[in-house]
Amino acid sequence: MHVRIVQAHPDPASFNAAMSRAAADALGGLGHTVSVQDLYASRFDPVEKAEHYGNRLDARSFAPLAEQRHAWQTGAVPAQIGAEIAELERADLLILQFPLWWHGPPAILKGWFDRVFVNSGLYTSRMRYDTGYFRERRAMVSVTTGAPESAFGAGARGGNFETMLWPIHYSLHYLGFEVLPPFQVCGVQGHGYAYEDQGMQEQRLRAALGDWAGHVTRAPELPTLPFPGWDDWDADGQPIRRAEPIP
Ligand SMILES: Cc1cc2nc3c(=O)[nH]c(=O)nc-3n(C[C@H](O)[C@H](O)[C@H](O)COP(=O)(O)O)c2cc1C
């Protein structure tokens, strides 16, 4: 399989970068090919704006969806975005590696979604969800947090991963990906913020890297998250209420 890792962290010496390397090494060791996109190192511009489009549909006002569609139809998708799409098309598995920042992904990753998934090219009104462009490919979030594992869950202090990661998971589903449950490493606190002995933390994080390396190699077989699809909605997009089966 070919694996694309998209990493959203400003420091190549961070724990997040170590997570990307651990995944790449483990997958590479099994003969898979891996490419890593370090969004900061490659100076990815996450801000969707008029300046990205040379051949504008409308030079006076900037309507992002209309300009994306026009760029796709005229073969004028920005070069950096075209390269991203080509890498995604090659990949059987997409991994999004990032630290939890304000209960969600860093802004650079949100902007990557805004720009890379080009309207009319990678989704249309019918080419979405279970008929999406990337169907039969898998995607997985790998997230690190500062708060300890014990602080997460429904109603818990640190928040609930299901709701915090829902926008990113649902967007991946919208694009057709089969979405794997997220992998979390919690309590990643460096540089004097440690709430536990530094040596203990280092040991725990080393073990977490090993767990992640094992986990990621099992990605092709792991069960995916359940999402509704076209057969589950009526013409307005509301869930179809099915009669309970007669016992
Ligand atoms: C801007 C910012 C926002 C953060 N928000 C959260 C948060 O909402 N929840 C949390 O548990 N940790 C939060 N953290 C802590 C990071 O998740 C933590 O530092 C990171 O996972 C450690 O990984 P690293 O060593 O690779 O940076 C935040 C950190 C920053 C810089």
Short mmCIF file of N, CA, C and O in Angstrom, two decimals, residues 126-236:
data_model
loop_
_atom_site.label_atom_id
_atom_site.label_comp_id
_atom_site.label_asym_id
_atom_site.label_seq_id
_atom_site.Cartn_x
_atom_site.Cartn_y
_atom_site.Cartn_z
N ARG A 126 -23.55 14.76 -6.15
CA ARG A 126 -23.78 13.30 -6.08
C ARG A 126 -22.52 12.53 -5.68
O ARG A 126 -22.60 11.42 -5.19
N MET A 127 -21.37 13.11 -5.92
CA MET A 127 -20.10 12.43 -5.60
C MET A 127 -19.65 12.84 -4.19
O MET A 127 -18.75 13.66 -4.01
N ARG A 128 -20.37 12.32 -3.21
CA ARG A 128 -20.09 12.65 -1.81
C ARG A 128 -20.47 11.46 -0.94
O ARG A 128 -21.25 10.61 -1.34
N TYR A 129 -19.96 11.46 0.26
CA TYR A 129 -20.29 10.41 1.24
C TYR A 129 -19.93 9.03 0.66
O TYR A 129 -18.84 8.87 0.15
N ASP A 130 -20.89 8.09 0.67
CA ASP A 130 -20.50 6.74 0.21
C ASP A 130 -20.34 6.66 -1.31
O ASP A 130 -19.92 5.61 -1.82
N THR A 131 -20.60 7.73 -2.04
CA THR A 131 -20.24 7.76 -3.47
C THR A 131 -19.09 8.77 -3.69
O THR A 131 -18.93 9.29 -4.80
N GLY A 132 -18.34 9.04 -2.66
CA GLY A 132 -17.29 10.07 -2.71
C GLY A 132 -16.08 9.66 -3.54
O GLY A 132 -15.84 8.48 -3.80
N TYR A 133 -15.32 10.66 -3.92
CA TYR A 133 -14.15 10.50 -4.80
C TYR A 133 -13.15 9.49 -4.23
O TYR A 133 -12.56 8.70 -4.95
N PHE A 134 -12.95 9.53 -2.90
CA PHE A 134 -11.89 8.71 -2.30
C PHE A 134 -12.43 7.40 -1.72
O PHE A 134 -11.80 6.81 -0.84
N ARG A 135 -13.59 6.93 -2.21
CA ARG A 135 -14.15 5.69 -1.66
C ARG A 135 -13.15 4.54 -1.87
O ARG A 135 -12.36 4.57 -2.83
N GLU A 136 -13.22 3.59 -0.96
CA GLU A 136 -12.31 2.44 -0.92
C GLU A 136 -10.90 2.80 -0.48
O GLU A 136 -9.99 1.99 -0.55
N ARG A 137 -10.71 4.05 -0.04
CA ARG A 137 -9.43 4.40 0.58
C ARG A 137 -9.71 4.67 2.05
O ARG A 137 -10.83 5.03 2.41
N ARG A 138 -8.68 4.52 2.86
CA ARG A 138 -8.87 4.68 4.29
C ARG A 138 -8.19 5.94 4.80
O ARG A 138 -7.21 6.40 4.20
N ALA A 139 -8.68 6.46 5.89
CA ALA A 139 -8.07 7.65 6.50
C ALA A 139 -8.13 7.50 8.02
O ALA A 139 -9.07 6.90 8.56
N MET A 140 -7.12 8.04 8.68
CA MET A 140 -7.06 7.93 10.14
C MET A 140 -6.41 9.17 10.73
O MET A 140 -5.40 9.65 10.22
N VAL A 141 -7.01 9.64 11.81
CA VAL A 141 -6.43 10.74 12.58
C VAL A 141 -5.51 10.16 13.65
O VAL A 141 -5.87 9.20 14.33
N SER A 142 -4.32 10.76 13.81
CA SER A 142 -3.43 10.43 14.92
C SER A 142 -3.17 11.74 15.65
O SER A 142 -2.56 12.66 15.10
N VAL A 143 -3.67 11.84 16.87
CA VAL A 143 -3.69 13.11 17.59
C VAL A 143 -2.96 13.00 18.92
O VAL A 143 -3.01 11.95 19.57
N THR A 144 -2.26 14.06 19.29
CA THR A 144 -1.63 14.11 20.62
C THR A 144 -2.30 15.22 21.42
O THR A 144 -2.81 16.19 20.85
N THR A 145 -2.29 15.07 22.73
CA THR A 145 -2.92 16.08 23.59
C THR A 145 -2.01 16.42 24.75
O THR A 145 -1.15 15.62 25.13
N GLY A 146 -2.24 17.59 25.32
CA GLY A 146 -1.55 17.95 26.54
C GLY A 146 -2.22 17.32 27.75
O GLY A 146 -1.56 16.81 28.66
N ALA A 147 -3.55 17.33 27.76
CA ALA A 147 -4.29 16.78 28.91
C ALA A 147 -4.10 15.27 28.97
O ALA A 147 -3.93 14.61 27.94
N PRO A 148 -4.14 14.73 30.19
CA PRO A 148 -3.96 13.27 30.33
C PRO A 148 -5.18 12.49 29.85
O PRO A 148 -6.29 13.03 29.82
N GLU A 149 -4.96 11.25 29.52
CA GLU A 149 -6.03 10.38 28.99
C GLU A 149 -7.26 10.36 29.90
O GLU A 149 -8.40 10.37 29.43
N SER A 150 -7.02 10.38 31.23
CA SER A 150 -8.12 10.28 32.18
C SER A 150 -9.07 11.47 32.10
O SER A 150 -10.19 11.40 32.59
N ALA A 151 -8.64 12.58 31.47
CA ALA A 151 -9.48 13.79 31.44
C ALA A 151 -10.41 13.82 30.23
O ALA A 151 -11.15 14.79 30.06
N PHE A 152 -10.38 12.79 29.38
CA PHE A 152 -11.21 12.82 28.17
C PHE A 152 -12.40 11.87 28.29
O PHE A 152 -12.34 10.86 28.97
N GLY A 153 -13.48 12.21 27.61
CA GLY A 153 -14.69 11.39 27.60
C GLY A 153 -15.91 12.29 27.60
O GLY A 153 -15.78 13.52 27.70
N ALA A 154 -17.10 11.70 27.49
CA ALA A 154 -18.34 12.49 27.46
C ALA A 154 -18.47 13.26 28.77
O ALA A 154 -18.46 12.66 29.84
N GLY A 155 -18.57 14.58 28.69
CA GLY A 155 -18.74 15.42 29.88
C GLY A 155 -17.47 15.61 30.68
O GLY A 155 -17.49 16.29 31.72
N ALA A 156 -16.36 15.06 30.24
CA ALA A 156 -15.12 15.13 31.03
C ALA A 156 -14.39 16.47 30.76
O ALA A 156 -14.68 17.17 29.80
N ARG A 157 -13.45 16.78 31.65
CA ARG A 157 -12.77 18.09 31.66
C ARG A 157 -12.09 18.44 30.33
O ARG A 157 -12.18 19.57 29.85
N GLY A 158 -11.43 17.48 29.74
CA GLY A 158 -10.66 17.76 28.52
C GLY A 158 -11.49 17.74 27.25
O GLY A 158 -11.00 18.14 26.19
N GLY A 159 -12.75 17.30 27.34
CA GLY A 159 -13.61 17.20 26.16
C GLY A 159 -13.75 15.75 25.69
O GLY A 159 -13.14 14.84 26.27
N ASN A 160 -14.55 15.59 24.65
CA ASN A 160 -14.87 14.26 24.15
C ASN A 160 -14.29 14.11 22.75
O ASN A 160 -14.62 14.91 21.86
N PHE A 161 -13.43 13.14 22.54
CA PHE A 161 -12.80 13.00 21.21
C PHE A 161 -13.85 12.85 20.11
O PHE A 161 -13.66 13.34 19.00
N GLU A 162 -14.96 12.15 20.43
CA GLU A 162 -15.97 11.94 19.39
C GLU A 162 -16.48 13.26 18.83
O GLU A 162 -16.64 13.42 17.62
N THR A 163 -16.74 14.23 19.72
CA THR A 163 -17.26 15.52 19.24
C THR A 163 -16.14 16.42 18.74
O THR A 163 -16.29 17.11 17.74
N MET A 164 -14.97 16.39 19.39
CA MET A 164 -13.87 17.27 18.96
C MET A 164 -13.37 16.90 17.57
O MET A 164 -12.97 17.76 16.80
N LEU A 165 -13.38 15.60 17.27
CA LEU A 165 -12.85 15.16 15.97
C LEU A 165 -13.95 14.96 14.93
O LEU A 165 -13.66 14.63 13.77
N TRP A 166 -15.22 15.17 15.33
CA TRP A 166 -16.33 14.92 14.40
C TRP A 166 -16.20 15.74 13.10
O TRP A 166 -16.36 15.16 12.01
N PRO A 167 -15.90 17.03 13.14
CA PRO A 167 -15.83 17.77 11.87
C PRO A 167 -14.81 17.19 10.89
O PRO A 167 -15.06 17.11 9.68
N ILE A 168 -13.67 16.78 11.40
CA ILE A 168 -12.62 16.25 10.52
C ILE A 168 -13.01 14.85 10.02
O ILE A 168 -12.86 14.52 8.85
N HIS A 169 -13.59 14.04 10.92
CA HIS A 169 -14.02 12.70 10.52
C HIS A 169 -15.16 12.79 9.49
O HIS A 169 -15.18 12.06 8.49
N TYR A 170 -16.11 13.68 9.74
CA TYR A 170 -17.26 13.76 8.84
C TYR A 170 -16.84 14.32 7.48
O TYR A 170 -17.36 13.92 6.44
N SER A 171 -15.86 15.21 7.48
CA SER A 171 -15.35 15.75 6.21
C SER A 171 -14.65 14.64 5.42
O SER A 171 -14.79 14.56 4.19
N LEU A 172 -13.90 13.79 6.10
CA LEU A 172 -13.25 12.66 5.42
C LEU A 172 -14.32 11.72 4.85
O LEU A 172 -14.20 11.24 3.71
N HIS A 173 -15.36 11.47 5.64
CA HIS A 173 -16.48 10.64 5.16
C HIS A 173 -17.15 11.30 3.94
O HIS A 173 -17.48 10.64 2.96
N TYR A 174 -17.34 12.61 4.01
CA TYR A 174 -17.94 13.37 2.89
C TYR A 174 -17.16 13.14 1.60
O TYR A 174 -17.73 13.04 0.52
N LEU A 175 -15.85 13.03 1.75
CA LEU A 175 -14.98 12.84 0.58
C LEU A 175 -14.90 11.39 0.13
O LEU A 175 -14.25 11.08 -0.86
N GLY A 176 -15.56 10.51 0.85
CA GLY A 176 -15.63 9.10 0.46
C GLY A 176 -14.71 8.17 1.21
O GLY A 176 -14.78 6.96 1.04
N PHE A 177 -13.80 8.73 2.04
CA PHE A 177 -12.87 7.86 2.77
C PHE A 177 -13.61 6.96 3.76
O PHE A 177 -14.64 7.35 4.33
N GLU A 178 -13.06 5.78 3.96
CA GLU A 178 -13.47 4.94 5.09
C GLU A 178 -12.63 5.41 6.26
O GLU A 178 -11.39 5.42 6.17
N VAL A 179 -13.28 5.83 7.34
CA VAL A 179 -12.57 6.50 8.42
C VAL A 179 -12.32 5.53 9.58
O VAL A 179 -13.27 4.93 10.11
N LEU A 180 -11.06 5.40 9.94
CA LEU A 180 -10.70 4.53 11.06
C LEU A 180 -10.84 5.30 12.37
O LEU A 180 -10.73 6.54 12.39
N PRO A 181 -11.06 4.60 13.47
CA PRO A 181 -11.08 5.29 14.76
C PRO A 181 -9.74 6.01 14.98
O PRO A 181 -8.70 5.55 14.50
N PRO A 182 -9.77 7.14 15.70
CA PRO A 182 -8.52 7.89 15.89
C PRO A 182 -7.57 7.18 16.84
O PRO A 182 -7.99 6.38 17.67
N PHE A 183 -6.28 7.50 16.68
CA PHE A 183 -5.26 7.02 17.62
C PHE A 183 -4.83 8.23 18.45
O PHE A 183 -4.50 9.27 17.90
N GLN A 184 -4.88 8.10 19.77
CA GLN A 184 -4.55 9.23 20.63
C GLN A 184 -3.33 8.94 21.50
O GLN A 184 -3.21 7.83 22.02
N VAL A 185 -2.44 9.91 21.63
CA VAL A 185 -1.42 9.86 22.68
C VAL A 185 -1.66 11.10 23.55
O VAL A 185 -1.52 12.23 23.08
N CYS A 186 -2.08 10.86 24.78
CA CYS A 186 -2.46 11.97 25.66
C CYS A 186 -1.33 12.28 26.64
O CYS A 186 -0.39 11.50 26.82
N GLY A 187 -1.44 13.45 27.28
CA GLY A 187 -0.45 13.83 28.29
C GLY A 187 0.93 14.04 27.69
O GLY A 187 1.94 13.66 28.30
N VAL A 188 0.98 14.66 26.50
CA VAL A 188 2.27 14.96 25.88
C VAL A 188 2.63 16.39 26.31
O VAL A 188 2.10 17.36 25.77
N GLN A 189 3.46 16.49 27.33
CA GLN A 189 3.74 17.79 27.94
C GLN A 189 5.24 17.94 28.08
O GLN A 189 5.83 17.38 28.98
N GLY A 190 5.85 18.71 27.20
CA GLY A 190 7.30 18.89 27.30
C GLY A 190 7.65 20.23 27.90
O GLY A 190 6.80 20.97 28.39
N HIS A 191 8.93 20.53 27.92
CA HIS A 191 9.43 21.87 28.24
C HIS A 191 8.91 22.44 29.55
O HIS A 191 8.42 23.56 29.61
N GLY A 192 8.99 21.64 30.62
CA GLY A 192 8.68 22.17 31.94
C GLY A 192 7.22 22.14 32.31
O GLY A 192 6.84 22.49 33.42
N TYR A 193 6.34 21.70 31.38
CA TYR A 193 4.91 21.64 31.70
C TYR A 193 4.50 20.27 32.25
O TYR A 193 3.34 20.03 32.48
N ALA A 194 5.48 19.39 32.38
CA ALA A 194 5.16 18.01 32.75
C ALA A 194 4.45 17.95 34.10
O ALA A 194 4.81 18.63 35.03
N TYR A 195 3.40 17.15 34.19
CA TYR A 195 2.71 16.91 35.46
C TYR A 195 3.15 15.59 36.06
O TYR A 195 2.67 15.17 37.08
N GLU A 196 4.07 14.93 35.36
CA GLU A 196 4.61 13.70 35.90
C GLU A 196 6.13 13.79 35.76
O GLU A 196 6.64 14.66 35.06
N ASP A 197 6.83 12.93 36.41
CA ASP A 197 8.29 12.87 36.33
C ASP A 197 8.73 12.80 34.86
O ASP A 197 8.17 12.04 34.07
N GLN A 198 9.73 13.62 34.50
CA GLN A 198 10.15 13.72 33.10
C GLN A 198 10.59 12.36 32.55
O GLN A 198 10.28 12.00 31.42
N GLY A 199 11.32 11.62 33.41
CA GLY A 199 11.80 10.29 32.98
C GLY A 199 10.63 9.35 32.71
O GLY A 199 10.63 8.61 31.73
N MET A 200 9.63 9.42 33.59
CA MET A 200 8.43 8.57 33.43
C MET A 200 7.72 8.92 32.12
O MET A 200 7.26 8.04 31.39
N GLN A 201 7.64 10.23 31.85
CA GLN A 201 6.94 10.64 30.63
C GLN A 201 7.69 10.15 29.39
O GLN A 201 7.08 9.65 28.45
N GLU A 202 9.02 10.31 29.44
CA GLU A 202 9.80 9.87 28.27
C GLU A 202 9.59 8.39 28.00
O GLU A 202 9.42 7.96 26.86
N GLN A 203 9.56 7.62 29.07
CA GLN A 203 9.35 6.17 28.95
C GLN A 203 7.96 5.88 28.38
O GLN A 203 7.80 5.06 27.48
N ARG A 204 6.97 6.59 28.88
CA ARG A 204 5.59 6.40 28.42
C ARG A 204 5.46 6.78 26.94
O ARG A 204 4.82 6.08 26.16
N LEU A 205 6.12 7.87 26.56
CA LEU A 205 5.99 8.30 25.16
C LEU A 205 6.76 7.38 24.22
O LEU A 205 6.34 7.15 23.08
N ARG A 206 7.88 6.82 24.70
CA ARG A 206 8.61 5.84 23.89
C ARG A 206 7.72 4.62 23.62
O ARG A 206 7.64 4.12 22.51
N ALA A 207 7.02 4.21 24.69
CA ALA A 207 6.11 3.05 24.55
C ALA A 207 4.97 3.40 23.59
O ALA A 207 4.56 2.56 22.77
N ALA A 208 4.49 4.65 23.67
CA ALA A 208 3.39 5.07 22.79
C ALA A 208 3.82 5.04 21.32
O ALA A 208 3.05 4.64 20.44
N LEU A 209 5.07 5.43 21.07
CA LEU A 209 5.58 5.38 19.68
C LEU A 209 5.59 3.94 19.17
O LEU A 209 5.24 3.68 18.01
N GLY A 210 5.96 3.02 20.05
CA GLY A 210 5.97 1.60 19.68
C GLY A 210 4.55 1.09 19.42
O GLY A 210 4.31 0.37 18.44
N ASP A 211 3.60 1.50 20.28
CA ASP A 211 2.19 1.09 20.09
C ASP A 211 1.66 1.61 18.77
O ASP A 211 0.96 0.92 18.03
N TRP A 212 1.98 2.86 18.48
CA TRP A 212 1.52 3.49 17.23
C TRP A 212 2.11 2.77 16.01
O TRP A 212 1.39 2.49 15.04
N ALA A 213 3.40 2.44 16.10
CA ALA A 213 4.05 1.75 14.98
C ALA A 213 3.35 0.41 14.71
O ALA A 213 3.12 0.04 13.54
N GLY A 214 2.97 -0.30 15.77
CA GLY A 214 2.25 -1.56 15.59
C GLY A 214 0.84 -1.33 15.05
O GLY A 214 0.36 -2.02 14.15
N HIS A 215 0.18 -0.31 15.62
CA HIS A 215 -1.21 -0.02 15.25
C HIS A 215 -1.34 0.34 13.77
O HIS A 215 -2.23 -0.16 13.07
N VAL A 216 -0.44 1.21 13.31
CA VAL A 216 -0.59 1.73 11.95
C VAL A 216 -0.40 0.62 10.90
O VAL A 216 -1.02 0.66 9.84
N THR A 217 0.39 -0.38 11.22
CA THR A 217 0.58 -1.47 10.25
C THR A 217 -0.68 -2.35 10.16
O THR A 217 -0.84 -3.09 9.19
N ARG A 218 -1.56 -2.24 11.15
CA ARG A 218 -2.81 -3.02 11.11
C ARG A 218 -3.95 -2.24 10.46
O ARG A 218 -5.08 -2.73 10.37
N ALA A 219 -3.68 -1.02 10.00
CA ALA A 219 -4.74 -0.14 9.47
C ALA A 219 -5.59 -0.78 8.37
O ALA A 219 -6.80 -0.54 8.32
N PRO A 220 -5.01 -1.62 7.49
CA PRO A 220 -5.87 -2.19 6.43
C PRO A 220 -6.96 -3.11 6.97
O PRO A 220 -7.98 -3.31 6.32
N GLU A 221 -6.75 -3.69 8.15
CA GLU A 221 -7.73 -4.66 8.67
C GLU A 221 -8.64 -4.09 9.74
O GLU A 221 -9.62 -4.72 10.10
N LEU A 222 -8.32 -2.93 10.28
CA LEU A 222 -9.09 -2.42 11.42
C LEU A 222 -10.51 -2.05 11.01
O LEU A 222 -10.73 -1.57 9.90
N PRO A 223 -11.51 -2.26 11.91
CA PRO A 223 -12.88 -1.85 11.58
C PRO A 223 -12.98 -0.32 11.48
O PRO A 223 -12.25 0.39 12.18
N THR A 224 -13.86 0.16 10.61
CA THR A 224 -13.99 1.61 10.41
C THR A 224 -15.17 2.15 11.20
O THR A 224 -16.02 1.40 11.68
N LEU A 225 -15.21 3.48 11.34
CA LEU A 225 -16.31 4.13 12.07
C LEU A 225 -17.58 4.07 11.22
O LEU A 225 -17.52 4.21 10.00
N PRO A 226 -18.73 3.89 11.88
CA PRO A 226 -19.99 3.87 11.11
C PRO A 226 -20.46 5.29 10.77
O PRO A 226 -20.40 6.18 11.62
N PHE A 227 -20.87 5.51 9.52
CA PHE A 227 -21.46 6.80 9.11
C PHE A 227 -22.68 6.51 8.25
O PHE A 227 -22.71 5.51 7.53
N PRO A 228 -23.66 7.41 8.25
CA PRO A 228 -24.80 7.22 7.34
C PRO A 228 -24.39 7.48 5.90
O PRO A 228 -23.41 8.18 5.65
N GLY A 229 -25.14 6.90 4.96
CA GLY A 229 -24.89 7.11 3.53
C GLY A 229 -26.20 7.46 2.83
O GLY A 229 -27.24 7.65 3.48
N TRP A 230 -26.14 7.53 1.49
CA TRP A 230 -27.30 8.00 0.71
C TRP A 230 -28.57 7.21 1.00
O TRP A 230 -29.67 7.76 1.00
N ASP A 231 -28.45 5.90 1.23
CA ASP A 231 -29.65 5.08 1.47
C ASP A 231 -30.31 5.41 2.81
O ASP A 231 -31.42 4.96 3.08
N ASP A 232 -29.61 6.17 3.63
CA ASP A 232 -30.15 6.47 4.96
C ASP A 232 -30.88 7.81 5.01
O ASP A 232 -31.37 8.21 6.06
N TRP A 233 -30.88 8.57 3.89
CA TRP A 233 -31.48 9.91 3.90
C TRP A 233 -32.65 10.01 2.92
O TRP A 233 -32.61 9.39 1.85
N ASP A 234 -33.62 10.85 3.29
CA ASP A 234 -34.70 11.14 2.33
C ASP A 234 -34.24 12.27 1.40
O ASP A 234 -33.10 12.74 1.50
N ALA A 235 -35.14 12.75 0.52
CA ALA A 235 -34.76 13.74 -0.49
C ALA A 235 -34.30 15.05 0.14
O ALA A 235 -33.55 15.82 -0.47
N ASP A 236 -34.75 15.34 1.38
CA ASP A 236 -34.32 16.57 2.07
C ASP A 236 -33.03 16.37 2.85
O ASP A 236 -32.54 17.30 3.49
#
